């Protein structure tokens, strides 16, 4: 406190410490298996890490790289969008390298929002969205994904009803953290029509684009009328199992990239010089790499989902991402996911994340708990055998 007022400004006061920091600290303190924060326990391809090491030693990128990102990485991002989705972007005017998807989200929202602008976002939502909307002075308008027949789905009528004359943009995330939902072609097409009809921007976080086990990932930018109104965000963290590198990017029309760059230049200006060279090579890895990653994680999803079901959880099997959401009520635990996650390390040596933190309507998320399966098979097997103790 100084001058009789709290140090943290009012827009951030409600956010406290992120759940990921809290739960990883709990895991470190108790020695529990950390299925909370989503990071792999094996590092990405050695050949890519070697490129980064060589870049550091040979002096590539050790000084400030260009503000928009090194040309090699911007070309590789554009080539990736063309190769996987048939989307053509000009690497000079339509790609911007960022410090992870996190900075891409922050810079995009700071650039595009004015105080009072409404942002329609899918709830539950990744925690940085709410904080960045708040920092930009925006107002979040959640549209809740609800469990239906074993998966979380979007209600398109609710989405339409959430749009008002004050809506500036729709913030999407597919594949979706924490529910594992992958928006379908029909859903995306309806969202695209709505955006065009109401003249809205769309910001889409696609960091799990290569982790789809059921259906397919379709970028919303590929729908008619969307390319010029969509900012697509992704990053290297999940696709290459290098979450500590924090190299991300956006692809969008030149006007949108210019706007986002205006905000981004005052956040970090640039970062990760040598790592940018390595990610440029990673994005050009052969198809087998991407398929291998997906199949490895599919097996892990299956292992953890089956184990959780045997342990007595209701499991919403994810179509994508690193995460499986469960309902703890069938365990006879009551419906407080927070209390459950705080006691889990002591009870059985596992850490998970309460989905309630991803909701404005906290009560709607209360009984749901998220487990990450981006871990080695033996770690998942041990976690499952520990979780089975809950049933007895
Ligand atoms: N968006 C979503 C949906 C995420 O789950 C995460 C966490 N990995 C991020 C963004 C942040 O990505 P990055 O680590 O590249 O900043
Ligand atoms: N995206 C990761 C998750 O959802 C966490 C990233 C972070 O700690 N900020 O678990």
Coordinates of C-alpha atoms and ligand atoms in Angstrom, one line a residue:
X1 CA 0.0 0.0 0.0
X2 CA 1.2 3.5 -0.7
X3 CA -1.0 6.7 -0.7
X4 CA -3.7 4.6 0.9
X5 CA -4.2 2.4 -2.2
X6 CA -3.1 -1.1 -3.2
X7 CA 0.0 -1.4 -5.4
X8 CA -1.6 -3.6 -8.0
X9 CA -3.9 -1.7 -10.3
X10 CA -7.6 -2.5 -10.2
X11 CA -7.8 -4.3 -13.5
X12 CA -5.4 -7.0 -12.4
X13 CA -6.4 -7.3 -8.7
X14 CA -8.8 -10.2 -9.3
X15 CA -6.3 -12.4 -11.0
X16 CA -3.9 -13.3 -8.2
X17 CA -1.2 -15.9 -9.0
X18 CA -1.8 -18.2 -12.0
X19 CA -3.0 -21.6 -11.2
X20 CA -0.1 -23.1 -13.1
X21 CA 2.5 -21.5 -10.8
X22 CA 0.5 -22.4 -7.7
X23 CA 0.0 -26.1 -8.8
X24 CA 3.6 -26.5 -10.0
X25 CA 4.9 -25.1 -6.7
X26 CA 2.6 -27.5 -4.8
X27 CA 4.0 -30.4 -6.9
X28 CA 7.6 -29.3 -6.1
X29 CA 6.8 -28.9 -2.4
X30 CA 5.2 -32.3 -2.0
X31 CA 7.1 -34.3 -4.6
X32 CA 3.8 -35.3 -6.3
X33 CA 3.5 -36.2 -10.0
X34 CA 2.7 -32.9 -11.8
X35 CA -0.2 -33.4 -14.2
X36 CA -1.2 -29.8 -13.6
X37 CA 0.8 -27.4 -15.7
X38 CA 0.9 -28.5 -19.3
X39 CA 4.5 -29.1 -20.3
X40 CA 6.2 -32.3 -21.6
X41 CA 8.7 -34.2 -19.5
X42 CA 10.9 -34.9 -22.5
X43 CA 12.4 -32.2 -24.6
X44 CA 11.7 -31.8 -28.4
X45 CA 13.9 -33.1 -31.3
X46 CA 17.6 -33.2 -30.6
X47 CA 18.4 -32.0 -34.1
X48 CA 16.4 -28.8 -33.5
X49 CA 18.0 -28.2 -30.1
X50 CA 21.4 -28.6 -31.9
X51 CA 20.5 -25.9 -34.3
X52 CA 19.8 -23.6 -31.4
X53 CA 23.0 -24.5 -29.7
X54 CA 25.0 -24.0 -32.9
X55 CA 23.3 -20.6 -33.4
X56 CA 24.3 -19.5 -29.9
X57 CA 27.9 -20.6 -30.4
X58 CA 28.3 -19.3 -33.9
X59 CA 26.8 -15.9 -33.1
X60 CA 23.5 -16.2 -34.9
X61 CA 20.8 -14.1 -33.2
X62 CA 22.8 -13.3 -30.1
X63 CA 22.1 -9.6 -30.7
X64 CA 18.6 -8.1 -31.2
X65 CA 17.0 -9.8 -34.2
X66 CA 14.7 -7.7 -36.4
X67 CA 11.5 -6.5 -34.7
X68 CA 9.1 -8.6 -36.8
X69 CA 11.3 -11.8 -36.3
X70 CA 14.1 -13.2 -38.4
X71 CA 13.2 -13.6 -42.2
X72 CA 14.0 -17.4 -42.0
X73 CA 11.3 -17.9 -39.3
X74 CA 8.7 -15.7 -41.0
X75 CA 9.2 -17.6 -44.2
X76 CA 8.9 -20.9 -42.4
X77 CA 5.7 -19.8 -40.7
X78 CA 4.2 -18.8 -44.0
X79 CA 5.4 -22.1 -45.6
X80 CA 3.8 -24.0 -42.7
X81 CA 0.4 -22.3 -43.2
X82 CA 0.5 -23.1 -46.9
X83 CA 1.7 -26.7 -46.4
X84 CA -0.9 -27.7 -43.8
X85 CA -3.8 -25.5 -44.6
X86 CA -3.4 -24.0 -48.1
X87 CA -3.3 -20.5 -46.5
X88 CA -0.9 -18.1 -48.3
X89 CA 0.7 -15.4 -46.2
X90 CA 3.4 -12.9 -47.2
X91 CA 6.3 -13.5 -44.8
X92 CA 7.2 -9.8 -44.9
X93 CA 3.9 -8.2 -44.3
X94 CA 1.7 -10.9 -42.9
X95 CA 3.7 -12.7 -40.2
X96 CA 5.0 -11.4 -36.9
X97 CA 7.2 -13.4 -34.5
X98 CA 6.3 -13.1 -30.8
X99 CA 7.5 -14.2 -27.4
X100 CA 5.3 -17.3 -27.3
X101 CA 1.5 -17.3 -27.9
X102 CA 1.2 -15.5 -24.6
X103 CA 2.7 -12.3 -25.9
X104 CA 0.8 -12.8 -29.2
X105 CA -2.5 -12.8 -27.3
X106 CA -1.4 -9.8 -25.2
X107 CA -0.2 -7.7 -28.1
X108 CA -3.2 -8.5 -30.2
X109 CA -5.7 -7.6 -27.5
X110 CA -3.8 -4.5 -26.5
X111 CA -3.6 -3.4 -30.2
X112 CA -7.2 -4.1 -31.1
X113 CA -9.3 -3.2 -28.0
X114 CA -10.3 0.1 -26.7
X115 CA -11.8 0.6 -23.2
X116 CA -15.3 -0.8 -23.1
X117 CA -15.0 -3.0 -26.1
X118 CA -16.5 -6.4 -25.6
X119 CA -14.7 -9.7 -26.3
X120 CA -16.8 -12.8 -26.8
X121 CA -14.7 -15.7 -25.6
X122 CA -15.3 -19.4 -25.1
X123 CA -15.5 -20.3 -21.5
X124 CA -13.7 -22.1 -19.8
X125 CA -10.8 -20.0 -21.1
X126 CA -7.1 -20.1 -20.9
X127 CA -6.2 -17.8 -18.0
X128 CA -4.2 -15.2 -19.8
X129 CA -7.1 -14.2 -21.9
X130 CA -9.1 -12.7 -19.1
X131 CA -6.1 -10.9 -17.7
X132 CA -5.1 -9.5 -21.2
X133 CA -8.7 -8.4 -21.9
X134 CA -8.6 -6.6 -18.5
X135 CA -5.2 -5.0 -19.2
X136 CA -6.6 -3.6 -22.5
X137 CA -9.7 -2.2 -20.7
X138 CA -12.0 -4.6 -22.6
X139 CA -15.0 -6.5 -21.2
X140 CA -15.2 -10.2 -21.5
X141 CA -18.4 -11.9 -22.5
X142 CA -18.1 -15.6 -21.9
X143 CA -20.0 -18.2 -24.0
X144 CA -19.9 -21.4 -22.0
X145 CA -18.9 -24.8 -23.6
X146 CA -21.0 -27.4 -21.9
X147 CA -20.5 -31.2 -21.5
X148 CA -22.8 -33.1 -23.8
X149 CA -22.6 -36.8 -24.4
X150 CA -19.1 -37.1 -23.2
X151 CA -17.6 -34.0 -24.8
X152 CA -17.8 -30.2 -24.4
X153 CA -19.7 -28.4 -27.1
X154 CA -20.5 -24.8 -28.2
X155 CA -24.0 -23.6 -28.3
X156 CA -24.2 -21.5 -31.5
X157 CA -27.4 -19.7 -30.5
X158 CA -25.7 -18.6 -27.3
X159 CA -22.8 -17.4 -29.3
X160 CA -25.0 -15.3 -31.6
X161 CA -26.9 -13.9 -28.6
X162 CA -23.6 -12.8 -26.9
X163 CA -22.7 -10.4 -29.8
X164 CA -23.9 -6.8 -29.2
X165 CA -23.1 -3.5 -30.9
X166 CA -20.2 -3.2 -28.5
X167 CA -18.6 -6.5 -29.6
X168 CA -15.1 -5.9 -31.1
X169 CA -13.9 -9.4 -31.5
X170 CA -14.5 -13.1 -31.0
X171 CA -11.6 -14.8 -29.2
X172 CA -11.4 -18.5 -30.2
X173 CA -9.2 -21.4 -29.0
X174 CA -9.2 -24.6 -31.0
X175 CA -8.1 -27.2 -30.1
X176 CA -9.4 -25.9 -26.8
X177 CA -7.6 -25.8 -23.4
X178 CA -8.8 -27.1 -21.0
X179 CA -11.7 -29.1 -22.5
X180 CA -9.9 -30.7 -25.4
X181 CA -12.8 -29.7 -27.8
X182 CA -11.9 -29.3 -31.5
X183 CA -14.3 -27.0 -33.2
X184 CA -16.0 -28.7 -36.2
X185 CA -16.2 -27.4 -39.7
X186 CA -19.9 -26.6 -39.1
X187 CA -19.2 -24.7 -35.9
X188 CA -16.4 -22.7 -37.5
X189 CA -18.4 -22.0 -40.5
X190 CA -21.2 -20.6 -38.3
X191 CA -18.7 -18.5 -36.4
X192 CA -17.3 -17.2 -39.6
X193 CA -20.7 -16.2 -40.9
X194 CA -21.5 -14.4 -37.7
X195 CA -18.2 -12.5 -37.8
X196 CA -18.8 -11.4 -41.4
X197 CA -22.5 -10.5 -40.8
X198 CA -21.6 -8.4 -37.7
X199 CA -18.3 -7.1 -39.0
X200 CA -16.2 -8.5 -36.2
X201 CA -12.6 -9.4 -35.9
X202 CA -11.6 -12.9 -34.8
X203 CA -8.6 -13.8 -32.8
X204 CA -7.8 -17.5 -32.8
X205 CA -5.3 -19.3 -30.6
X206 CA -4.3 -22.5 -32.3
X207 CA -1.3 -23.6 -30.3
X208 CA -2.5 -27.2 -30.2
X209 CA -3.1 -27.3 -34.0
X210 CA -0.9 -30.4 -34.4
X211 CA -2.4 -32.2 -31.4
X212 CA -5.7 -33.4 -32.8
X213 CA -6.8 -37.0 -32.2
X214 CA -10.3 -37.0 -33.5
X215 CA -11.6 -34.9 -36.5
X216 CA -9.3 -32.3 -38.0
X217 CA -7.9 -28.8 -37.2
X218 CA -9.3 -26.2 -39.5
X219 CA -8.1 -22.7 -39.1
X220 CA -11.0 -20.2 -39.0
X221 CA -9.0 -18.0 -41.3
X222 CA -9.6 -20.5 -44.1
X223 CA -13.4 -19.7 -44.2
X224 CA -14.8 -17.3 -46.8
X225 CA -14.4 -13.6 -45.7
X226 CA -12.2 -14.5 -42.8
X227 CA -8.7 -14.1 -43.9
X228 CA -8.8 -10.3 -43.7
X229 CA -10.5 -10.2 -40.3
X230 CA -8.6 -13.0 -38.4
X231 CA -5.5 -12.9 -36.3
X232 CA -4.2 -16.5 -36.1
X233 CA -1.9 -17.3 -33.2
X234 CA 0.4 -20.3 -32.7
X235 CA 3.7 -21.2 -31.1
X236 CA 6.5 -23.7 -31.1
X237 CA 6.0 -24.8 -27.4
X238 CA 3.5 -27.6 -27.9
X239 CA 4.3 -28.6 -31.5
X240 CA 7.9 -29.2 -30.7
X241 CA 7.8 -30.0 -27.0
X242 CA 9.9 -26.9 -26.2
X243 CA 7.6 -24.9 -24.0
X244 CA 10.5 -23.0 -22.3
X245 CA 11.6 -21.4 -25.6
X246 CA 8.6 -19.1 -25.9
X247 CA 8.7 -18.5 -29.7
X248 CA 5.3 -17.8 -31.1
X249 CA 3.8 -16.0 -34.1
X250 CA 0.8 -14.5 -35.7
X251 CA -0.4 -14.6 -39.2
X252 CA -2.9 -12.0 -40.4
X253 CA -3.5 -9.3 -43.1
X254 CA -0.9 -6.5 -43.3
X255 CA -3.2 -4.0 -41.5
X256 CA -3.7 -6.4 -38.6
X257 CA 0.0 -7.3 -38.4
X258 CA 0.9 -3.7 -38.4
X259 CA -1.5 -3.0 -35.5
X260 CA -0.3 -5.9 -33.4
X261 CA 3.3 -5.0 -34.1
X262 CA 2.7 -1.5 -32.8
X263 CA 1.8 -3.0 -29.4
X264 CA 4.3 -5.8 -29.5
X265 CA 7.3 -3.6 -30.1
X266 CA 6.8 -2.0 -26.6
X267 CA 6.3 -5.2 -24.8
X268 CA 9.4 -7.1 -25.7
X269 CA 10.5 -5.6 -29.0
X270 CA 12.0 -9.0 -29.8
X271 CA 13.2 -12.2 -28.1
X272 CA 14.8 -15.6 -28.5
X273 CA 17.2 -14.7 -31.4
X274 CA 19.1 -18.0 -31.7
X275 CA 15.9 -20.0 -30.9
X276 CA 14.2 -18.4 -33.9
X277 CA 16.7 -20.1 -36.2
X278 CA 15.9 -23.4 -34.7
X279 CA 12.2 -23.0 -34.8
X280 CA 12.5 -22.1 -38.5
X281 CA 14.0 -25.5 -39.1
X282 CA 11.5 -27.2 -36.9
X283 CA 8.6 -25.9 -38.9
X284 CA 10.0 -27.6 -42.0
X285 CA 10.4 -31.0 -40.4
X286 CA 8.8 -33.8 -42.5
X287 CA 5.2 -34.8 -42.1
X288 CA 6.3 -37.9 -40.1
X289 CA 7.4 -35.8 -37.2
X290 CA 4.0 -34.2 -36.8
X291 CA 2.2 -37.5 -37.2
X292 CA 4.6 -39.1 -34.7
X293 CA 3.9 -36.5 -32.1
X294 CA 0.2 -36.9 -32.5
X295 CA 0.3 -40.6 -32.3
X296 CA 2.5 -40.5 -29.2
X297 CA 0.1 -38.2 -27.5
X298 CA -2.9 -40.1 -28.6
X299 CA -1.6 -43.2 -26.8
X300 CA -0.9 -41.1 -23.7
X301 CA -4.4 -39.6 -23.9
X302 CA -5.9 -43.1 -24.1
X303 CA -3.8 -44.4 -21.2
X304 CA -4.7 -41.6 -18.9
X305 CA -8.3 -41.4 -19.9
X306 CA -8.8 -45.1 -19.3
X307 CA -6.9 -45.0 -16.0
X308 CA -9.0 -42.0 -14.8
X309 CA -12.2 -43.8 -15.7
X310 CA -11.1 -46.9 -13.8
X311 CA -10.2 -44.7 -10.8
X312 CA -13.9 -43.6 -10.8
X313 CA -13.8 -40.2 -12.6
X314 CA -16.2 -39.3 -15.3
X315 CA -13.9 -38.6 -18.2
X316 CA -14.6 -36.2 -21.1
X317 CA -12.3 -37.7 -23.7
X318 CA -10.5 -34.8 -25.5
X319 CA -10.4 -34.7 -29.3
X320 CA -7.2 -32.6 -29.0
X321 CA -4.6 -30.8 -26.8
X322 CA -2.5 -32.1 -23.8
X323 CA -5.4 -32.3 -21.4
X324 CA -8.3 -34.4 -20.2
X325 CA -11.1 -32.9 -18.2
X326 CA -12.9 -35.0 -15.6
X327 CA -15.9 -34.7 -13.3
X328 CA -15.0 -35.6 -9.7
X329 CA -18.5 -36.1 -8.5
X330 CA -18.8 -39.8 -9.3
X331 CA -15.9 -40.4 -6.8
X332 CA -18.2 -39.2 -4.1
X333 CA -16.0 -36.2 -3.6
X334 CA -18.7 -33.5 -3.6
X335 CA -18.3 -30.9 -6.3
X336 CA -15.3 -28.7 -5.2
X337 CA -12.5 -29.1 -7.6
X338 CA -10.4 -26.6 -5.8
X339 CA -10.5 -28.4 -2.5
X340 CA -9.9 -31.7 -4.4
X341 CA -6.8 -30.4 -6.2
X342 CA -5.4 -28.9 -3.1
X343 CA -5.7 -32.2 -1.2
X344 CA -4.7 -34.5 -4.0
X345 CA -0.9 -34.4 -3.5
X346 CA -1.3 -35.4 0.1
X347 CA -3.9 -38.0 -0.6
X348 CA -2.2 -39.8 -3.5
X349 CA 0.8 -37.8 -4.7
X350 CA -0.7 -36.3 -7.9
X351 CA -1.2 -32.7 -8.9
X352 CA -4.1 -31.6 -11.2
X353 CA -5.8 -28.2 -12.0
X354 CA -9.3 -27.2 -11.0
X355 CA -11.2 -26.0 -14.1
X356 CA -13.1 -23.5 -12.1
X357 CA -10.2 -21.0 -12.5
X358 CA -11.0 -20.9 -16.2
X359 CA -14.6 -19.7 -15.7
X360 CA -16.3 -16.4 -14.9
X361 CA -19.2 -18.5 -13.8
X362 CA -17.1 -20.4 -11.3
X363 CA -20.0 -22.6 -10.1
X364 CA -20.3 -24.0 -13.7
X365 CA -16.7 -25.2 -13.5
X366 CA -16.6 -26.3 -9.9
X367 CA -16.7 -30.1 -10.2
X368 CA -14.3 -30.3 -13.1
X369 CA -10.6 -31.1 -12.9
X370 CA -8.0 -31.2 -15.6
X371 CA -5.1 -33.6 -15.9
X372 CA -2.2 -33.2 -18.4
X373 CA -1.0 -36.3 -20.3
X374 CA 2.1 -34.9 -22.0
X375 CA 4.3 -37.0 -19.7
X376 CA 6.3 -40.2 -20.1
X377 CA 4.3 -43.4 -20.2
X378 CA 5.8 -44.7 -16.9
X379 CA 4.9 -41.5 -15.2
X380 CA 1.3 -41.7 -16.4
X381 CA 1.1 -45.3 -15.3
X382 CA 2.4 -44.5 -11.9
X383 CA -0.1 -41.5 -11.6
X384 CA -3.0 -43.8 -12.6
X385 CA -2.0 -46.4 -10.0
X386 CA -1.9 -43.7 -7.4
X387 CA -5.2 -42.2 -8.4
X388 CA -6.9 -45.6 -8.1
X389 CA -6.3 -45.3 -4.4
X390 CA -9.0 -42.7 -4.3
X391 CA -11.6 -45.3 -5.1
X392 CA -10.9 -47.4 -2.0
Ligands
LIG1 N1 -2.7 -20.6 -25.4 C1 -3.1 -21.7 -24.9 C2 -4.5 -22.2 -25.1 C3 -2.2 -22.4 -24.1 O1 -2.6 -23.6 -23.5 C4 -1.0 -21.9 -23.8 C5 0.0 -22.6 -22.9 N2 0.8 -23.3 -23.5 C6 -0.6 -20.7 -24.4 C7 -1.5 -20.0 -25.2 C8 0.8 -20.1 -24.2 O2 1.6 -20.5 -25.2 P1 3.2 -20.0 -25.2 O3 3.9 -20.9 -24.2 O4 3.7 -20.2 -26.5 O5 3.2 -18.6 -24.7
LIG2 N1 -0.6 -23.7 -21.2 C1 -0.1 -24.4 -20.0 C2 -1.4 -25.0 -19.4 O1 -2.5 -24.7 -19.7 C3 0.5 -23.5 -19.0 C4 1.3 -22.4 -19.4 C5 1.7 -21.5 -18.3 O2 2.1 -21.9 -17.2 N2 1.5 -20.2 -18.4 O3 -1.2 -25.8 -18.5

